[in-house]
Coordinates of C-alpha atoms in Angstrom, one line a residue:
X1303 CA -210.1 80.4 2.8
X1304 CA -212.8 82.8 2.2
X1305 CA -215.1 83.0 -0.8
X1306 CA -212.2 82.2 -3.2
X1307 CA -211.4 78.7 -4.6
X1308 CA -207.7 78.6 -4.0
X1309 CA -206.9 76.1 -1.3
X1310 CA -205.1 72.8 -1.8
X1311 CA -207.4 71.2 0.5
X1312 CA -210.5 72.2 -1.6
X1313 CA -211.8 75.9 -1.0
X1314 CA -215.7 75.6 -1.5
X1315 CA -216.8 76.8 -4.8
X1316 CA -218.8 80.0 -4.1
X1317 CA -219.5 82.8 -6.4
X1318 CA -221.9 85.8 -5.4
X1319 CA -225.0 86.4 -7.5
X1320 CA -224.2 88.8 -10.2
X1321 CA -226.6 91.5 -11.3
X1322 CA -226.9 91.7 -15.1
X1323 CA -228.7 94.7 -16.4
X1324 CA -230.5 94.3 -19.7
X1325 CA -232.8 96.6 -21.7
X1326 CA -236.0 95.3 -22.7
X1327 CA -236.7 97.0 -26.0
X1328 CA -240.3 96.0 -26.4
X1329 CA -241.5 97.2 -22.9
X1330 CA -239.0 100.0 -22.8
X1331 CA -237.6 99.4 -19.4
X1332 CA -234.6 98.1 -17.6
X1333 CA -234.7 94.7 -16.1
X1334 CA -232.3 93.5 -13.2
X1335 CA -231.5 89.6 -13.7
X1336 CA -229.6 87.6 -11.2
X1337 CA -227.2 85.1 -12.7
X1338 CA -226.5 82.6 -9.9
X1339 CA -223.1 81.0 -9.8
X1340 CA -222.3 77.5 -8.7
X1341 CA -223.9 76.5 -5.1
X1342 CA -221.7 75.8 -2.3
X1343 CA -220.9 72.1 -2.0
X1344 CA -221.5 71.6 1.5
X1345 CA -220.6 67.9 1.9
X1346 CA -217.1 68.5 0.5
X1347 CA -216.8 71.5 2.8
X1348 CA -217.6 69.1 5.5
X1349 CA -215.0 66.5 4.2
X1350 CA -212.4 69.3 4.7
X1351 CA -213.4 69.9 8.3
X1352 CA -213.6 66.0 9.3
X1353 CA -210.1 65.2 7.5
X1354 CA -208.4 68.1 9.3
X1355 CA -209.9 67.1 12.7
X1356 CA -209.3 63.6 12.2
X1357 CA -205.6 64.4 11.6
X1358 CA -205.3 65.9 15.2
X1359 CA -206.8 62.7 16.6
X1360 CA -204.7 60.5 14.3
X1361 CA -201.3 62.3 15.2
X1362 CA -202.1 62.4 19.2
X1363 CA -202.9 58.7 18.8
X1364 CA -199.6 58.0 17.1
X1365 CA -197.7 59.1 20.2
X1366 CA -199.5 56.6 22.2
X1367 CA -199.7 53.5 20.1
X1368 CA -196.6 53.6 17.7
X1369 CA -193.2 55.1 17.3
X1370 CA -193.4 58.7 16.0
X1371 CA -191.6 62.0 16.4
X1372 CA -192.7 62.3 20.1
X1373 CA -193.3 58.6 21.7
X1374 CA -195.0 57.8 25.0
X1375 CA -193.1 55.4 27.3
X1376 CA -193.7 51.9 27.2
X1377 CA -196.0 51.7 30.4
X1378 CA -198.0 54.8 28.8
X1379 CA -198.9 52.9 25.6
X1380 CA -202.5 52.3 24.5
X1381 CA -202.3 49.9 21.7
X1382 CA -205.9 49.8 21.1
X1383 CA -205.5 53.1 19.5
X1384 CA -203.8 51.5 16.6
X1385 CA -207.1 50.1 15.3
X1386 CA -208.3 53.9 15.0
X1387 CA -205.0 55.0 13.5
X1388 CA -205.0 52.1 10.9
X1389 CA -208.4 53.0 9.5
X1390 CA -208.2 56.7 9.8
X1391 CA -205.1 56.7 7.7
X1392 CA -207.0 54.8 5.0
X1393 CA -209.3 57.5 4.0
X1394 CA -207.9 60.7 5.4
X1395 CA -205.2 61.5 2.8
X1396 CA -207.3 60.1 0.0
X1397 CA -210.0 62.4 1.1
X1398 CA -207.8 65.4 1.1
X1399 CA -206.3 64.4 -2.3
X1400 CA -209.9 64.0 -3.8
X1401 CA -210.9 67.4 -2.7
X1402 CA -207.7 68.7 -3.9
X1403 CA -208.2 67.2 -7.4
X1404 CA -211.9 68.6 -7.4
X1405 CA -211.1 72.1 -6.8
X1406 CA -207.8 72.2 -8.7
X1407 CA -209.5 71.5 -12.2
X1408 CA -212.2 74.2 -11.0
X1409 CA -209.5 76.8 -10.5
X1410 CA -207.8 75.8 -13.9
X1411 CA -211.0 75.8 -15.9
X1412 CA -212.2 79.1 -14.4
X1413 CA -209.0 81.0 -14.4
X1414 CA -206.8 79.6 -17.1
X1415 CA -203.3 78.3 -16.9
X1416 CA -201.3 81.5 -16.0
X1417 CA -203.5 82.2 -13.0
X1418 CA -203.8 78.7 -11.9
X1419 CA -199.9 78.6 -11.9
X1420 CA -199.7 81.9 -9.8
X1421 CA -202.5 80.4 -7.7
X1422 CA -200.3 77.1 -6.9
X1423 CA -197.3 79.3 -6.2
X1424 CA -199.0 81.5 -3.7
X1425 CA -201.4 79.0 -2.1
X1426 CA -199.1 76.1 -2.1
X1427 CA -195.6 77.1 -2.7
X1428 CA -195.2 79.7 -0.1
X1429 CA -197.0 77.7 2.7
X1430 CA -194.8 74.7 1.8
X1431 CA -191.6 76.8 2.0
X1432 CA -192.7 78.4 5.5
X1433 CA -193.8 75.1 6.9
X1434 CA -190.4 73.6 5.9
X1435 CA -188.1 76.5 7.3
X1436 CA -190.4 77.5 10.5
X1437 CA -192.7 74.7 11.6
X1438 CA -190.5 71.6 10.7
X1439 CA -187.6 73.2 12.7
X1440 CA -190.0 73.7 15.6
X1441 CA -191.2 70.3 15.8
X1442 CA -187.4 68.9 15.1
X1443 CA -186.1 71.0 17.9
X1444 CA -188.7 69.6 20.4
X1445 CA -188.5 66.2 19.1
X1446 CA -184.7 65.8 18.6
X1447 CA -182.9 68.3 20.6
X1448 CA -184.9 68.8 23.9
X1449 CA -186.3 65.3 24.2
X1450 CA -183.2 63.2 22.8
X1451 CA -180.4 65.8 22.7
X1452 CA -179.4 65.1 19.2
X1453 CA -180.0 68.4 17.4
X1454 CA -177.6 70.9 15.9
X1455 CA -177.5 73.7 13.5
X1456 CA -176.0 71.6 10.8
X1457 CA -178.6 68.8 11.4
X1458 CA -181.3 71.5 10.9
X1459 CA -179.6 72.8 7.9
X1460 CA -179.4 69.4 6.4
X1461 CA -183.2 68.7 6.7
X1462 CA -183.8 71.6 4.6
X1463 CA -181.3 70.9 1.9
X1464 CA -182.7 68.7 -1.0
X1465 CA -179.4 67.3 -1.9
X1466 CA -178.8 66.3 1.9
X1467 CA -179.6 62.5 3.0
X1468 CA -181.4 64.0 6.0
X1469 CA -183.9 66.1 3.9
X1470 CA -187.2 65.7 5.1
X1471 CA -190.7 67.1 4.2
X1472 CA -192.4 65.9 7.4
X1473 CA -196.1 66.4 7.0
X1474 CA -195.3 69.0 4.3
X1475 CA -195.2 66.3 1.9
X1476 CA -198.7 66.7 1.1
X1477 CA -198.3 70.2 -0.3
X1478 CA -195.5 69.2 -2.2
X1479 CA -197.5 66.4 -3.9
X1480 CA -200.2 68.8 -4.9
X1481 CA -197.7 70.9 -6.6
X1482 CA -196.5 67.9 -8.6
X1483 CA -200.1 66.7 -9.2
X1484 CA -201.1 70.2 -10.4
X1485 CA -198.4 69.9 -12.9
X1486 CA -199.8 66.3 -14.0
X1487 CA -203.3 68.1 -14.2
X1488 CA -201.9 70.8 -16.8
X1489 CA -200.8 68.0 -19.0
X1490 CA -204.1 66.1 -18.8
X1491 CA -206.1 69.2 -19.3
X1492 CA -203.9 70.5 -22.1
X1493 CA -206.1 71.5 -25.0
X1494 CA -209.0 70.0 -23.1
X1495 CA -209.1 66.9 -25.3
X1496 CA -209.1 64.3 -22.3
X1497 CA -211.4 66.7 -20.1
X1498 CA -213.9 67.0 -23.0
X1499 CA -213.9 63.3 -23.4
X1500 CA -214.6 62.9 -19.6
X1501 CA -217.4 65.4 -19.9
X1502 CA -219.1 63.2 -22.6
X1503 CA -219.1 60.2 -20.6
X1504 CA -222.5 58.5 -20.2
X1505 CA -224.1 56.4 -17.5
X1506 CA -222.5 53.1 -16.4
X1507 CA -223.0 50.7 -13.8
X1508 CA -221.4 51.9 -10.6
X1509 CA -219.8 48.4 -10.0
X1510 CA -218.4 48.6 -13.5
X1511 CA -216.9 52.0 -12.7
X1512 CA -215.4 50.5 -9.7
X1513 CA -213.6 47.8 -11.5
X1514 CA -212.2 50.3 -13.9
X1515 CA -211.1 52.8 -11.4
X1516 CA -209.4 50.1 -9.3
X1517 CA -207.6 48.8 -12.5
X1518 CA -206.4 52.4 -13.2
X1519 CA -205.4 53.0 -9.6
X1520 CA -203.5 49.6 -9.1
X1521 CA -202.0 50.1 -12.8
X1522 CA -200.7 53.5 -11.7
X1523 CA -199.1 52.0 -8.8
X1524 CA -197.6 49.0 -10.7
X1525 CA -196.1 51.8 -13.2
X1526 CA -194.5 53.3 -10.0
X1527 CA -193.3 50.1 -8.7
X1528 CA -191.9 49.2 -12.1
X1529 CA -190.0 52.5 -12.5
X1530 CA -188.6 52.1 -8.8
X1531 CA -187.3 48.7 -9.9
X1532 CA -185.3 50.2 -12.9
X1533 CA -184.5 53.2 -11.0
X1534 CA -184.6 53.0 -7.4
X1535 CA -185.5 56.4 -5.9
X1536 CA -185.9 56.8 -2.3
X1537 CA -185.4 60.7 -2.0
X1538 CA -188.4 62.6 -0.8
X1539 CA -188.3 64.8 -3.8
X1540 CA -188.9 61.9 -6.2
X1541 CA -190.8 59.2 -4.2
X1542 CA -192.3 57.6 -7.2
X1543 CA -194.1 54.9 -5.1
X1544 CA -195.9 57.2 -3.0
X1545 CA -196.8 59.5 -5.7
X1546 CA -198.3 56.9 -7.9
X1547 CA -200.2 55.5 -5.0
X1548 CA -201.8 58.9 -4.2
X1549 CA -202.2 60.4 -7.6
X1550 CA -205.2 58.3 -8.5
X1551 CA -207.2 59.8 -5.6
X1552 CA -206.4 63.3 -6.8
X1553 CA -207.5 62.4 -10.3
X1554 CA -210.7 60.8 -9.1
X1555 CA -211.4 64.3 -7.8
X1556 CA -210.6 65.9 -11.0
X1557 CA -212.9 63.5 -12.9
X1558 CA -215.9 63.9 -10.6
X1559 CA -215.8 67.7 -11.0
X1560 CA -215.5 67.5 -14.7
X1561 CA -218.6 65.0 -14.9
X1562 CA -220.8 65.5 -12.1
X1563 CA -223.0 62.6 -13.4
X1564 CA -220.1 60.4 -13.0
X1565 CA -219.9 61.5 -9.3
X1566 CA -223.6 60.9 -8.7
X1567 CA -223.4 57.3 -10.2
X1568 CA -220.3 56.4 -8.2
X1569 CA -220.7 58.0 -4.9
X1570 CA -224.0 60.1 -4.4
X1571 CA -227.1 58.4 -5.7
X1572 CA -226.6 55.0 -4.3
X1573 CA -228.8 52.7 -2.6
X1574 CA -228.2 50.7 0.8
X1575 CA -227.1 47.7 -1.3
X1576 CA -224.2 49.6 -2.5
X1577 CA -223.3 51.0 0.9
X1578 CA -223.4 47.6 2.3
X1579 CA -221.1 46.5 -0.6
X1580 CA -218.6 49.2 0.4
X1581 CA -218.7 47.9 3.9
X1582 CA -218.0 44.4 2.9
X1583 CA -215.4 45.3 0.7
X1584 CA -213.5 47.3 3.4
X1585 CA -214.0 44.6 5.9
X1586 CA -212.8 41.8 3.3
X1587 CA -209.7 44.0 2.4
X1588 CA -208.7 45.0 6.1
X1589 CA -208.9 41.4 7.2
X1590 CA -206.7 40.3 4.2
X1591 CA -204.3 42.9 5.4
X1592 CA -204.3 41.6 9.0
X1593 CA -203.9 37.9 7.7
X1594 CA -201.3 38.3 5.1
X1595 CA -197.7 37.6 6.2
X1596 CA -195.1 40.3 6.2
X1597 CA -193.3 38.6 3.2
X1598 CA -196.4 39.2 1.0
X1599 CA -195.6 43.0 0.8
X1600 CA -196.8 43.5 -2.7
X1601 CA -200.5 41.6 -2.4
X1602 CA -200.7 43.7 0.8
X1603 CA -199.8 47.0 -1.0
X1604 CA -202.5 46.5 -3.7
X1605 CA -205.2 45.3 -1.2
X1606 CA -204.4 48.7 0.9
X1607 CA -205.5 50.5 -2.4
X1608 CA -208.5 48.7 -2.7
X1609 CA -209.4 49.5 1.0
X1610 CA -208.5 53.1 0.7
X1611 CA -210.8 53.4 -2.4
X1612 CA -213.9 52.0 -0.8
X1613 CA -213.1 53.8 2.4
X1614 CA -213.1 57.1 0.4
X1615 CA -216.3 56.5 -1.3
X1616 CA -218.0 55.5 1.7
X1617 CA -216.9 58.5 3.7
X1618 CA -217.9 60.7 0.9
X1619 CA -221.5 59.3 0.5
X1620 CA -222.0 59.3 4.5
X1621 CA -220.8 63.1 4.2
X1622 CA -223.4 63.7 1.6
X1623 CA -226.1 62.0 3.5
X1624 CA -225.5 63.5 7.1
X1625 CA -223.2 66.7 6.7
X1626 CA -224.7 68.4 3.6
X1627 CA -226.1 71.4 5.4
X1628 CA -225.3 74.5 6.9
X1629 CA -223.5 74.2 10.3
X1630 CA -221.6 77.0 11.8
X1631 CA -219.0 74.8 13.6
X1632 CA -218.5 72.7 10.6
X1633 CA -218.3 75.8 8.3
X1634 CA -215.5 77.3 10.7
X1635 CA -213.6 74.1 10.6
X1636 CA -213.6 73.8 7.0
X1637 CA -212.5 77.5 6.6
X1638 CA -209.9 76.7 9.0
X1639 CA -208.7 73.3 7.5
X1640 CA -205.9 74.4 5.6
X1641 CA -204.1 76.1 8.3
X1642 CA -205.1 73.4 10.8
X1643 CA -203.3 70.8 8.5
X1644 CA -200.2 73.0 8.4
X1645 CA -199.9 73.7 12.2
X1646 CA -201.6 70.6 13.7
X1647 CA -198.4 68.4 13.7
X1648 CA -196.0 70.8 15.2
X1649 CA -198.4 71.8 18.0
X1650 CA -198.9 68.1 18.8
X1651 CA -195.2 67.6 18.9
X1652 CA -194.6 70.5 21.4
X1653 CA -197.8 69.4 23.4
X1654 CA -196.6 65.6 23.3
X1655 CA -193.1 66.8 24.3
X1656 CA -194.4 68.4 27.4
X1657 CA -196.6 65.5 28.4
X1658 CA -193.7 63.0 27.8
X1659 CA -191.1 65.2 29.9
X1660 CA -193.3 66.4 32.7
X1661 CA -196.6 64.5 32.9
X1662 CA -195.9 61.0 31.8
X1663 CA -197.1 59.8 35.4
X1664 CA -200.7 60.4 34.5
X1665 CA -202.9 57.3 33.6
X1666 CA -202.4 56.6 29.8
X1667 CA -206.0 57.4 29.0
X1668 CA -205.9 60.6 31.1
X1669 CA -202.7 61.4 29.2
X1670 CA -204.1 60.9 25.9
X1671 CA -207.2 62.9 26.5
X1672 CA -205.1 65.7 27.8
X1673 CA -202.9 65.7 24.9
X1674 CA -205.6 65.6 22.6
X1675 CA -207.5 68.3 24.2
X1676 CA -204.4 70.7 24.3
X1677 CA -203.6 69.9 20.7
X1678 CA -207.1 70.9 19.4
X1679 CA -207.3 74.0 21.4
X1680 CA -203.9 75.3 20.6
X1681 CA -204.1 74.2 16.9
X1682 CA -207.5 76.1 16.2
X1683 CA -206.1 79.3 18.3
X1684 CA -203.0 79.5 16.5
X1685 CA -204.5 79.3 13.3
X1686 CA -206.9 82.0 14.2
X1687 CA -204.1 84.2 15.6
X1688 CA -201.8 83.6 12.8
X1689 CA -203.9 83.4 9.8
X1690 CA -207.3 85.0 10.5
X1691 CA -205.7 88.0 12.5
X1692 CA -202.3 88.8 10.8
X1693 CA -201.4 89.7 7.5
X1694 CA -197.7 88.1 7.6
X1695 CA -199.3 84.9 9.1
X1696 CA -201.9 84.7 6.4
X1697 CA -199.3 85.2 3.7
X1698 CA -196.8 82.8 4.9
X1699 CA -199.2 80.0 5.8
X1700 CA -202.0 80.7 3.7
X1701 CA -200.5 82.2 0.6
X1702 CA -203.1 85.1 0.9

């Protein structure tokens, strides 16, 4: 994640100043001009850092408040953490997808289709395969075999074979979706017809933009539900409902990169009244989710999308307001975010296994803080050792 724009989670767009020499015939001398490329988008950089770090807290909390790969005993449950996991899950992946869409179109527009495809293969395809074969096997070993005694070579193999009913992406689903969405982007950007129209969009009332985007977001999900009703597809490779739920957030990133004025209207240049509106819409939609009975699954599904949308806008606006500046810690976390996303879940499963197996006598909050601290330390340490210090690790898990 260096000064290149290659990551699925949004490498920051940085170009070195390029010296251009030109002869001044009138003055008979040579001048040196500097052509400055796009500036670093620091609040998006901060978004990568925040989303990846929040993912560690989220999955550690899942051990203590839900049923997960590793689950704490009933006496060690901290159900209050469910409030955190419920909210963090609303904006974390939409933020990742927004950033991915933002920088995917940047790579495509600057490098062209062939180099874009090569970029996707190297930076997403190889880490996806490595994560599936190596890291998912590790977490399956600790979560199923050591803890539950239910693992076998045959069971491991079936998790890797797409035609098996046990096939499972685990947390690598995000990388797979970015591959699929990159294909959608190629179709949308074909001959630049749609992209050029988006570039020409003028000024609109931001509340009107909210309505249009939500209609398109919900409409995309309705299409996914309709396809599912006609051809029920539950296989992870063709999880049409999930794909159509997440695709709009990727496309919002694409639109915001193509038309910076659109992004400013929608998210950046907003007043306190609109921020208050974001908070109200999130509160109303979350309250509705809590109050709706379980049998109202479709209304809940669409209200969830509304809540995700406004949570995304609010988080990006807060990032732009408070984390749009240079910070060595945030910068390091941002550069490490791709590797942290890949490594964090297997690390948490291993640390969680050690806690559940040997240290479950600790008070619940002490156990939670211990698992969280160890997971943070080992995730960043492994990312540093394997990606930043070894060529093989960088190739396998960073595609570089």
